Coordinates of C-alpha atoms and ligand atoms in Angstrom, one line a residue:
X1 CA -62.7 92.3 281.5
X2 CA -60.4 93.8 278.6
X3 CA -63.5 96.5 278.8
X4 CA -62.2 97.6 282.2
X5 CA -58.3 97.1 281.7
X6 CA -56.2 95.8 278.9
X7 CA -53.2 96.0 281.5
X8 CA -52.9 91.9 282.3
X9 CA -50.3 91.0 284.4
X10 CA -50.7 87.0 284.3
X11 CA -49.5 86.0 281.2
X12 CA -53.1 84.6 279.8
X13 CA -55.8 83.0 281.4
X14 CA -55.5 79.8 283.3
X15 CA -58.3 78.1 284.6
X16 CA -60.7 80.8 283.6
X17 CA -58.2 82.9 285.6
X18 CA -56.6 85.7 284.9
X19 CA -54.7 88.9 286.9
X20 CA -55.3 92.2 285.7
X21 CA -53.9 96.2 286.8
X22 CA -56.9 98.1 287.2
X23 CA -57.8 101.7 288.3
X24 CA -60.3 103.0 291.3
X25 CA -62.8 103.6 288.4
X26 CA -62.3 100.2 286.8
X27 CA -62.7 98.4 290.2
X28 CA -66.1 100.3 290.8
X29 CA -66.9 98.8 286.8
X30 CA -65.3 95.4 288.1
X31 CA -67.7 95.5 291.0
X32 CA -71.0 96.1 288.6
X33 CA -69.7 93.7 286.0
X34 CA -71.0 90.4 287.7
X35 CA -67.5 88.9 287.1
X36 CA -65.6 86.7 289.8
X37 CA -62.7 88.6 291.0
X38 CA -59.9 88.2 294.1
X39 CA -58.2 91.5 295.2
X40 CA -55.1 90.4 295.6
X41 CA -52.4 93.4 295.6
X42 CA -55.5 95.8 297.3
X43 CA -52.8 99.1 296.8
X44 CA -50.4 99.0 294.3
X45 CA -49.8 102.2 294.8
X46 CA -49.0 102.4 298.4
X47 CA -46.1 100.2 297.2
X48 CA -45.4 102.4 294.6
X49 CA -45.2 105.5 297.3
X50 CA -43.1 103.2 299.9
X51 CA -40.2 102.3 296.8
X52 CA -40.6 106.2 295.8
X53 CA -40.0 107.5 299.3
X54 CA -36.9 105.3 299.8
X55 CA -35.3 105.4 296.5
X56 CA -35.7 109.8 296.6
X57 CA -33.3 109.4 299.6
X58 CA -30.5 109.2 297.2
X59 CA -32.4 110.4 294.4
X60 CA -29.3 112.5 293.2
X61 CA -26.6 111.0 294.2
X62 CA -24.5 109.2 291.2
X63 CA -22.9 107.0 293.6
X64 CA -23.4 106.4 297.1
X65 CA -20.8 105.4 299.3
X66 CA -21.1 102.1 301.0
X67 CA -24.0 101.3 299.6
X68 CA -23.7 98.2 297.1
X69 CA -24.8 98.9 294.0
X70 CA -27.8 95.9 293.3
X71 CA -28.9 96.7 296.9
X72 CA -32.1 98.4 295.1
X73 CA -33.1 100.3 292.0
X74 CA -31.3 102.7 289.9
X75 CA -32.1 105.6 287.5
X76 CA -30.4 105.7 284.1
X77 CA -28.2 108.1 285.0
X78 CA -27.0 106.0 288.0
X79 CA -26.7 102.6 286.0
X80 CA -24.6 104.9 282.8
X81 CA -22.5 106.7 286.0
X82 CA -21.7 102.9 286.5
X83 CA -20.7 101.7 283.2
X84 CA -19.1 104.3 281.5
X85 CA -16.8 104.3 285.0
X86 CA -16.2 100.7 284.5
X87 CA -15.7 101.0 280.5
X88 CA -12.6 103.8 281.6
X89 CA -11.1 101.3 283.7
X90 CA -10.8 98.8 280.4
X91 CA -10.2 100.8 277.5
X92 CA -8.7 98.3 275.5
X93 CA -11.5 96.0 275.9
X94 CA -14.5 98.4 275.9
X95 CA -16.2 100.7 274.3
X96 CA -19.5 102.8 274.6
X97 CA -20.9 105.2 272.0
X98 CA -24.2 106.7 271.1
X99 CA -26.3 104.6 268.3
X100 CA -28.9 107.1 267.4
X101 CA -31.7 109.4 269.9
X102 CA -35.2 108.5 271.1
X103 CA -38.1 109.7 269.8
X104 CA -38.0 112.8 272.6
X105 CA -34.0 113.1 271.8
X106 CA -32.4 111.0 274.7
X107 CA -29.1 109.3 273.4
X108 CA -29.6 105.7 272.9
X109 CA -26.6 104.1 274.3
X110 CA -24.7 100.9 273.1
X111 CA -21.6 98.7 275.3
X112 CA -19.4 96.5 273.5
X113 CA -16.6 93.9 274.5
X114 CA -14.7 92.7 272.8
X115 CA -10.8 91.0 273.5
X116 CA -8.5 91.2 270.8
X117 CA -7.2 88.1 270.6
X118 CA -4.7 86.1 269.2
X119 CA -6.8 83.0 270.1
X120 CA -9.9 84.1 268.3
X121 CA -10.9 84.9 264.7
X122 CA -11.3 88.7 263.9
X123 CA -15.0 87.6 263.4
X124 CA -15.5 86.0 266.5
X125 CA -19.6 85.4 266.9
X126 CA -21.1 88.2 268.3
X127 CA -23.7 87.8 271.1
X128 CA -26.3 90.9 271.8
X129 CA -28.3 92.1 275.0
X130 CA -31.3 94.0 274.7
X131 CA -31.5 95.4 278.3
X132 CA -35.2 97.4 278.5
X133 CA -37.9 98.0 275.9
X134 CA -40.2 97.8 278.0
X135 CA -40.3 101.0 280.5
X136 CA -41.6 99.1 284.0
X137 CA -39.9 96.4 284.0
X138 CA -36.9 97.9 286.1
X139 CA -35.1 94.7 287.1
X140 CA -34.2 94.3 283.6
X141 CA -31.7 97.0 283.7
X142 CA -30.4 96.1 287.1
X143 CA -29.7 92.6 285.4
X144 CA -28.0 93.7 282.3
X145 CA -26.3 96.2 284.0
X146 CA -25.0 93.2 286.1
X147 CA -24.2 90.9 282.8
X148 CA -22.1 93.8 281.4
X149 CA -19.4 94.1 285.3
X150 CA -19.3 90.2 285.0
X151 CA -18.2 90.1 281.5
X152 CA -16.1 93.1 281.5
X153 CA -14.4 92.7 285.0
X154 CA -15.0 89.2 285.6
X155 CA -14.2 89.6 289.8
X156 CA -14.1 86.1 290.8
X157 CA -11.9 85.2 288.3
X158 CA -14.1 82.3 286.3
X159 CA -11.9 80.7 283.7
X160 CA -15.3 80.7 281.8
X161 CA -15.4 84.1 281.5
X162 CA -12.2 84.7 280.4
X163 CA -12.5 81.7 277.6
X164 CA -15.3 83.2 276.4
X165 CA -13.9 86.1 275.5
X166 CA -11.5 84.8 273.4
X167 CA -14.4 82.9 271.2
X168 CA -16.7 85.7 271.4
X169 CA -17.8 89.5 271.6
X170 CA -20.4 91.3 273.1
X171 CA -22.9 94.2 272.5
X172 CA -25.1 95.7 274.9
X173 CA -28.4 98.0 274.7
X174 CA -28.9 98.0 278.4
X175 CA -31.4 100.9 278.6
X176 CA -33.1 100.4 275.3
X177 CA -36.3 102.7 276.0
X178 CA -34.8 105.6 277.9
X179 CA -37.7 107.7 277.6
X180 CA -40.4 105.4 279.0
X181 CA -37.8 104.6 281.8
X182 CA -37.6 108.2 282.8
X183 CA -41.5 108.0 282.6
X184 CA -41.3 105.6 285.1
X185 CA -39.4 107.2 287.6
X186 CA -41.2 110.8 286.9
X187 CA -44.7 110.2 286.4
X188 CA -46.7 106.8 286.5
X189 CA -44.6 103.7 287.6
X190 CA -45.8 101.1 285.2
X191 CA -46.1 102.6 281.8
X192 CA -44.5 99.8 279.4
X193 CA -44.4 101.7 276.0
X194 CA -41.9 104.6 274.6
X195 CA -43.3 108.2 274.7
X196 CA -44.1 108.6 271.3
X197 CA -46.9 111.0 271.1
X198 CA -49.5 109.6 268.8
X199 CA -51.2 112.7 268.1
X200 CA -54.7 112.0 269.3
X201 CA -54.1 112.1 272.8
X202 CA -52.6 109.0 273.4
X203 CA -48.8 108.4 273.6
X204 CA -46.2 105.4 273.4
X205 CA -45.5 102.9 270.9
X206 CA -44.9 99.3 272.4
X207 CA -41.2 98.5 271.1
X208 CA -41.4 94.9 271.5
X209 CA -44.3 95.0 268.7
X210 CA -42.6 97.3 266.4
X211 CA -40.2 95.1 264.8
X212 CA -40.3 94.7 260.9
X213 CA -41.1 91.0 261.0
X214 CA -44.2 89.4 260.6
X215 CA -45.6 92.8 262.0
X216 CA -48.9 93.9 262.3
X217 CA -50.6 90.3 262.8
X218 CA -53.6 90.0 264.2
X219 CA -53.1 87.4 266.2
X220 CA -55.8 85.6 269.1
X221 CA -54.5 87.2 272.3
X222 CA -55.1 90.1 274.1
X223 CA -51.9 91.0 274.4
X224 CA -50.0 90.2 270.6
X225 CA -50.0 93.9 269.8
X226 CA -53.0 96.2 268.2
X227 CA -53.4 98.8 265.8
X228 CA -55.4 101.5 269.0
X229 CA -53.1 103.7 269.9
X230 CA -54.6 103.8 273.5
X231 CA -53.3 100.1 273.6
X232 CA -50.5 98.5 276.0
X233 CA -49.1 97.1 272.9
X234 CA -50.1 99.5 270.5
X235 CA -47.6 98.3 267.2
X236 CA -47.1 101.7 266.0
X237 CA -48.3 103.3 262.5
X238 CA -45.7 101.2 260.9
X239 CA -42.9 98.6 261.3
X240 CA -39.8 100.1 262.6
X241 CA -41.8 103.6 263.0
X242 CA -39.9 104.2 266.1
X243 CA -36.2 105.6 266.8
X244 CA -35.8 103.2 269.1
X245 CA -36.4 100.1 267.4
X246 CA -34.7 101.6 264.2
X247 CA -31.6 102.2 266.0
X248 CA -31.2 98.9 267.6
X249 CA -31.8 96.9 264.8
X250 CA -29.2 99.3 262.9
X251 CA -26.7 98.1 265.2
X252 CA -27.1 94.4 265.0
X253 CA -27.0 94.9 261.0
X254 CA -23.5 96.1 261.6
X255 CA -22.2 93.0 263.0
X256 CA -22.6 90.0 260.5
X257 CA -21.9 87.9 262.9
X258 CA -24.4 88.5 265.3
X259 CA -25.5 84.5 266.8
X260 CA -27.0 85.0 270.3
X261 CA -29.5 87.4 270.8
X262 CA -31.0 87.8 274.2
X263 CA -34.2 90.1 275.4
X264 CA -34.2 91.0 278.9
X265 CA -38.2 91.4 280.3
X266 CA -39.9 90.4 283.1
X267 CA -41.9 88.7 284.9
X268 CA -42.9 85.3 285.1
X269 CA -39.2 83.1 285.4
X270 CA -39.8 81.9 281.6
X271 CA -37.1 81.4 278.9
X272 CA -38.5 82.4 275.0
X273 CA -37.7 81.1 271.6
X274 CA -38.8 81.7 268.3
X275 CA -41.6 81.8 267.4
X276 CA -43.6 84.6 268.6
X277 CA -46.2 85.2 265.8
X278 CA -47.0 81.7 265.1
X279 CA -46.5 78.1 266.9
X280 CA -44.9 76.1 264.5
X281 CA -41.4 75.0 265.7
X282 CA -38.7 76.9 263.6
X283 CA -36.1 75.1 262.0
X284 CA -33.7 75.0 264.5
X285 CA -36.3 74.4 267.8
X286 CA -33.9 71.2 268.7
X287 CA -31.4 73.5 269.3
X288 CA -33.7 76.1 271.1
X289 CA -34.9 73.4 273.3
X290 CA -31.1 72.1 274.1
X291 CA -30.3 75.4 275.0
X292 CA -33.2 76.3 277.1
X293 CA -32.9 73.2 279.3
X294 CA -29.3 74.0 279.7
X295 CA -30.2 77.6 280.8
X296 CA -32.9 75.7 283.1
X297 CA -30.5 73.5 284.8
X298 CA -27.9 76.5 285.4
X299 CA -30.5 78.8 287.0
X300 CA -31.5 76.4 289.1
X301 CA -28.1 75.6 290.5
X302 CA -27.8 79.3 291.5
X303 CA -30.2 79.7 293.8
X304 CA -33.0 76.9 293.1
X305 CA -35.4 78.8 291.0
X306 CA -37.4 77.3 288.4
X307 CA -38.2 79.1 284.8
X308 CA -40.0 77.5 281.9
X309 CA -38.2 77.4 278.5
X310 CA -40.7 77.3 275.4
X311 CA -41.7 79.0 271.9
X312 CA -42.4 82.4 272.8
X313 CA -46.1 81.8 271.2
X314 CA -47.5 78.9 273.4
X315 CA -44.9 79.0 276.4
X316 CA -46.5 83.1 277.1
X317 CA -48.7 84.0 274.2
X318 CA -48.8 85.2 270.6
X319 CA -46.9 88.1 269.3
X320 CA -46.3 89.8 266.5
X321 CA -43.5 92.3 265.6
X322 CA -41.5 91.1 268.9
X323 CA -37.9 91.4 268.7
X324 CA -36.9 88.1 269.1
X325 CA -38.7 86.7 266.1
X326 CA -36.6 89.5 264.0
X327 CA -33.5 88.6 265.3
X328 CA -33.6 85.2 264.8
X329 CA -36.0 85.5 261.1
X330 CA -33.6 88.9 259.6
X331 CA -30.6 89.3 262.5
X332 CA -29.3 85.4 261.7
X333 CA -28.9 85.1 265.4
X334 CA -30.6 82.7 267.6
X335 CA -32.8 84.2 270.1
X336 CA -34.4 84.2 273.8
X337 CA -36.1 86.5 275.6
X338 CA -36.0 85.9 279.6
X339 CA -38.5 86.9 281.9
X340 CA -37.3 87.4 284.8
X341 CA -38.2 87.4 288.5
X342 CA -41.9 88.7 290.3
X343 CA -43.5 89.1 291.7
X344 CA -45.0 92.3 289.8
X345 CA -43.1 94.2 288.0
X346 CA -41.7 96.0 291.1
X347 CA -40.3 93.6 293.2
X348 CA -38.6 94.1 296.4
X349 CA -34.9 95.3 295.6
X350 CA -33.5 92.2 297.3
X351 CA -34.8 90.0 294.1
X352 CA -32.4 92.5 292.6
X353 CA -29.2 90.5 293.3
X354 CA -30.3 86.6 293.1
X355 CA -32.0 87.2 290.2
X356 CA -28.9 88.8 288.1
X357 CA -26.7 86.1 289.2
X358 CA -29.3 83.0 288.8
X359 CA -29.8 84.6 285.2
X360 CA -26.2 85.0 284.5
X361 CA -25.7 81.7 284.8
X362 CA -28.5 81.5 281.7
X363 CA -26.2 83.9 279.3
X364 CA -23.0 82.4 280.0
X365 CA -24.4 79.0 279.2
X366 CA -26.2 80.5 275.9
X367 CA -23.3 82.3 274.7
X368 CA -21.0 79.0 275.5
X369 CA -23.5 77.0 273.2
X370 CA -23.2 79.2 270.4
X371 CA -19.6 79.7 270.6
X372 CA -19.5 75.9 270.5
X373 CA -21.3 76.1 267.3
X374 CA -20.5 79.0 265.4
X375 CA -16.2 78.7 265.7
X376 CA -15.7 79.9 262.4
X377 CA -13.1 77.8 261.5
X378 CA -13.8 77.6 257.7
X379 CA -14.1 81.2 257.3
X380 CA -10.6 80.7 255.8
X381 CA -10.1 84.0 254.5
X382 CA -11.3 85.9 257.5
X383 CA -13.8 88.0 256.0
X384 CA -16.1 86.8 258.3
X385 CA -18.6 85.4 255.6
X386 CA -18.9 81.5 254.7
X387 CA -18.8 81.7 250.5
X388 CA -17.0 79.6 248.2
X389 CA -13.9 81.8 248.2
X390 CA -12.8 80.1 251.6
X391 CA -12.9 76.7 249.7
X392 CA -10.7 78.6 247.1
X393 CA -8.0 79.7 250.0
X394 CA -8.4 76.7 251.6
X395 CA -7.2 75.0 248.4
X396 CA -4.5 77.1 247.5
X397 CA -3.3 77.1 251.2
X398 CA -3.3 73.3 251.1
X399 CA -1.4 73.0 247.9
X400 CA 1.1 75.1 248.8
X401 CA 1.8 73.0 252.0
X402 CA 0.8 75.5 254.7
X403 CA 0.4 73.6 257.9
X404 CA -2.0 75.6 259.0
X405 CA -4.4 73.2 256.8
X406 CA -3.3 70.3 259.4
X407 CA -7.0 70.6 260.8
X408 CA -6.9 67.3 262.3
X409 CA -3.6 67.9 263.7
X410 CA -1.8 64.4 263.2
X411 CA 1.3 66.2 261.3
X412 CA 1.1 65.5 257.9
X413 CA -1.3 67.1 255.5
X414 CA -3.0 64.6 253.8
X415 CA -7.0 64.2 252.1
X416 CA -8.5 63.4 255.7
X417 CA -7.7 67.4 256.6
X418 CA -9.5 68.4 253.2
X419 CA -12.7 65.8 254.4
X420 CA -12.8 67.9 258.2
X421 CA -12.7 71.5 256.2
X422 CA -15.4 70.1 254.0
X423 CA -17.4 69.2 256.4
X424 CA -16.9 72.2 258.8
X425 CA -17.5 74.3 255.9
X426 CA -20.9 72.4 255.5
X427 CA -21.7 73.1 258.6
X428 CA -20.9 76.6 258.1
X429 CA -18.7 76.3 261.1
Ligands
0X9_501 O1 -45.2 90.9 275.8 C1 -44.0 91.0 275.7 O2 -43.5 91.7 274.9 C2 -43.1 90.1 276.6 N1 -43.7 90.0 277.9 S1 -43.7 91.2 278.9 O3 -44.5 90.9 280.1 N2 -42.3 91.5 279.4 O4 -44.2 92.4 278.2 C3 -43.1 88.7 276.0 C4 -42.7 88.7 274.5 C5 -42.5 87.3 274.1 N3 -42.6 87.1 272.7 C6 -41.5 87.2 271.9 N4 -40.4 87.5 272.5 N5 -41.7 86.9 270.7
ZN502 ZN1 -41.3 93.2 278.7

């Protein structure tokens, strides 16, 4: 089978089944091969041609009246239309800048918000959403998109929201492969890689296989990443050989206090954790597990859906050189990547809406969790590192009877606020 397509849609084989993307000449090879097979999407296409046709009829437009925005698909130039209007409407609260160009020039965009506030340290944990490596998978950018307007105008007025934002900050990549995405929407619908041209008549580089950890692996699944640049998940000649990938993780090295980090794919309604490129549990897998069965419970209470929480490596398969495993292993932040709603990776626009907001509920309960556990109250000096110079401040602050050392608030300073600084500190809280 990986003779006639390496373009698998199920996320391995189950049962001795498995759903592949194949062309008119690899179903004639299908047909010849002696292999079992169920046609189940007979014309992919013709659905390709029907969402084409529609979406053309407003093809131009940057806005169109009347018409809500997650009613169906938008181009890049649509979704940025969208945010950079919202970002002018909250200019102390939001910025947007350009953090470097894609391999064929296209700025690479970056979001941030971010509440000065009186409430919160200066180095509030930072949480980061990685809107679209991969080119196809359009509902990814209709969902970040929709992350970003909940965050930044919070309409309905959730006191979550707004308390969040005093304990944290947030950055956004929302269209993280631009040039694949126009691909997409110019020349063949389901191309998944960047347009990198690889010099031998092949072009894209998977970005989701590019990251500089634990890159390169050859790992036992079809689709963990390969060296052949014909490949689906071609891993590039080297890590971080791609603008793309080299400009995101440039960005998260400028915030030391990045703690959430969040991958938006789809589909399959499954939530990701470390480890992609091998499946022992990383250190903090507890954690991962408490926090993917919270995000479980919230989507469910949305709209009833059900997704899987897991390690990346047995939950969908192998990696290496994923993004999540870097930010997690290098980034210091802990990591998920969500696959959203099918079915296919075009489905109808009215999965558009229900699956933002049943996913929503899944970031707001991930960035809550890690609020709850990075506070930084015992960064005492406010540089936004944990060294032994806050235990010095802390000290000196204490000595000189500053009441701002009454940690455990009962009014007197006393060697039981010393013990909760210690431990917080220890914690690295
Ligand atoms: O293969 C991928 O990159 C992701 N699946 S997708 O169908 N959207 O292409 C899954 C990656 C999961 N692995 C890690 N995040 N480590
Ligand atoms: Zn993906």
């Amino acid at each position: 089978m990986e003779s006639i397509s390496d373009d698998m849609w199920s996320h391995g084989i189950t049962d001795g089944h498995a759903e592949y993307r194949i062309s008119p000449d690899g179903f004639a090879k299908l047909q010849n091969s002696g292999l079992r097979f169920d046609v189940l999407i007979d014309n992919i296409q013709a659905q390709v041609d029907a969402d084409n046709a529609r979406l053309r009829t407003h093809a131009f437009a940057l806005e169109v009246p009347g018409r809500p925005f997650y009613a169906d698909y938008k181009t890049q130039e649509q979704i940025w239309y969208r945010l950079e209007a919202l970002a002018a409407a909250h200019p102390d609260t939001v910025q947007t800048w350009t953090i470097g160009q894609s391999v064929q020039g296209r700025d690479m965009r970056a979001i941030s918000i971010s509440r000065d506030s009186a409430a919160g340290s200066p180095c509030k944990p930072v949480m980061f959403i990685n809107g679209l490596q991969h080119a196809r998978e359009w509902i990814n950018a209709m969902a970040t998109t929709y992350y970003i307007e909940q965050i930044m105008t919070n309409p309905s007025n959730d006191p979550r929201i707004d308390a969040l934002l005093d304990r944290m900050d947030f950055v956004f990549v929302p269209i993280s492969n631009p040039d694949g995405f126009e691909y997409t929407w110019t020349n063949e619908r389901f191309w998944r890689k960047n347009r990198r041209d690889n010099g031998n008549g092949t072009f894209g580089v998977d970005l989701n296989r590019n990251w500089d950890y634990q890159w390169g692996l050859t790992l036992p699944h079809g689709s963990a990443g390969n060296a052949n640049p014909n490949s689906g998940v071609y891993w590039g000649s080297a890590p971080f050989s791609e603008p793309e990938t080299v400009a995101i993780s440039n960005l998260l090295l400028q915030y030391p206090n990045v703690r959430a980090a969040l991958d938006v794919h789809s589909y399959g309604q499954l939530l990701l954790h470390p480890w992609g490129f091998t499946p022992d549990p990383s250190s903090e897998d507890g954690d991962f597990t408490a926090i993917g069965e919270q995000m479980q419970i919230g989507i469910k209470s949305i709209h009833g859906k059900h997704y899987n929480y897991g390690r990346s490596y047995t939950a969908i398969y192998p990696t290496s050189g994923a993004s999540i495993d870097w930010y997690y292993a290098v980034g210091g932040a802990w990591s998920f990547t969500f696959e959203l709603r099918g079915p296919s990776f075009a489905p109808p626009p009215d999965q558009i809406l229900p699956c933002a907001e049943e996913t929503f509920e899944a970031v707001l309960r991930f960035a809550e969790m890690t609020a709850d556990n990075f506070r930084f109250v015992a960064d005492w000096n406010r540089d936004c590192k944990h060294t032994v110079f806050d235990q010095i401040e802390f000290v000196a602050d204490y000595g000189a009877g500053n009441m701002e050392c009454d940690l455990n608030g009962d009014g007197v300073l006393n060697i039981f606020d010393y013990i909760v600084f210690t431990s917080l500190f220890e914690e690295r809280r």
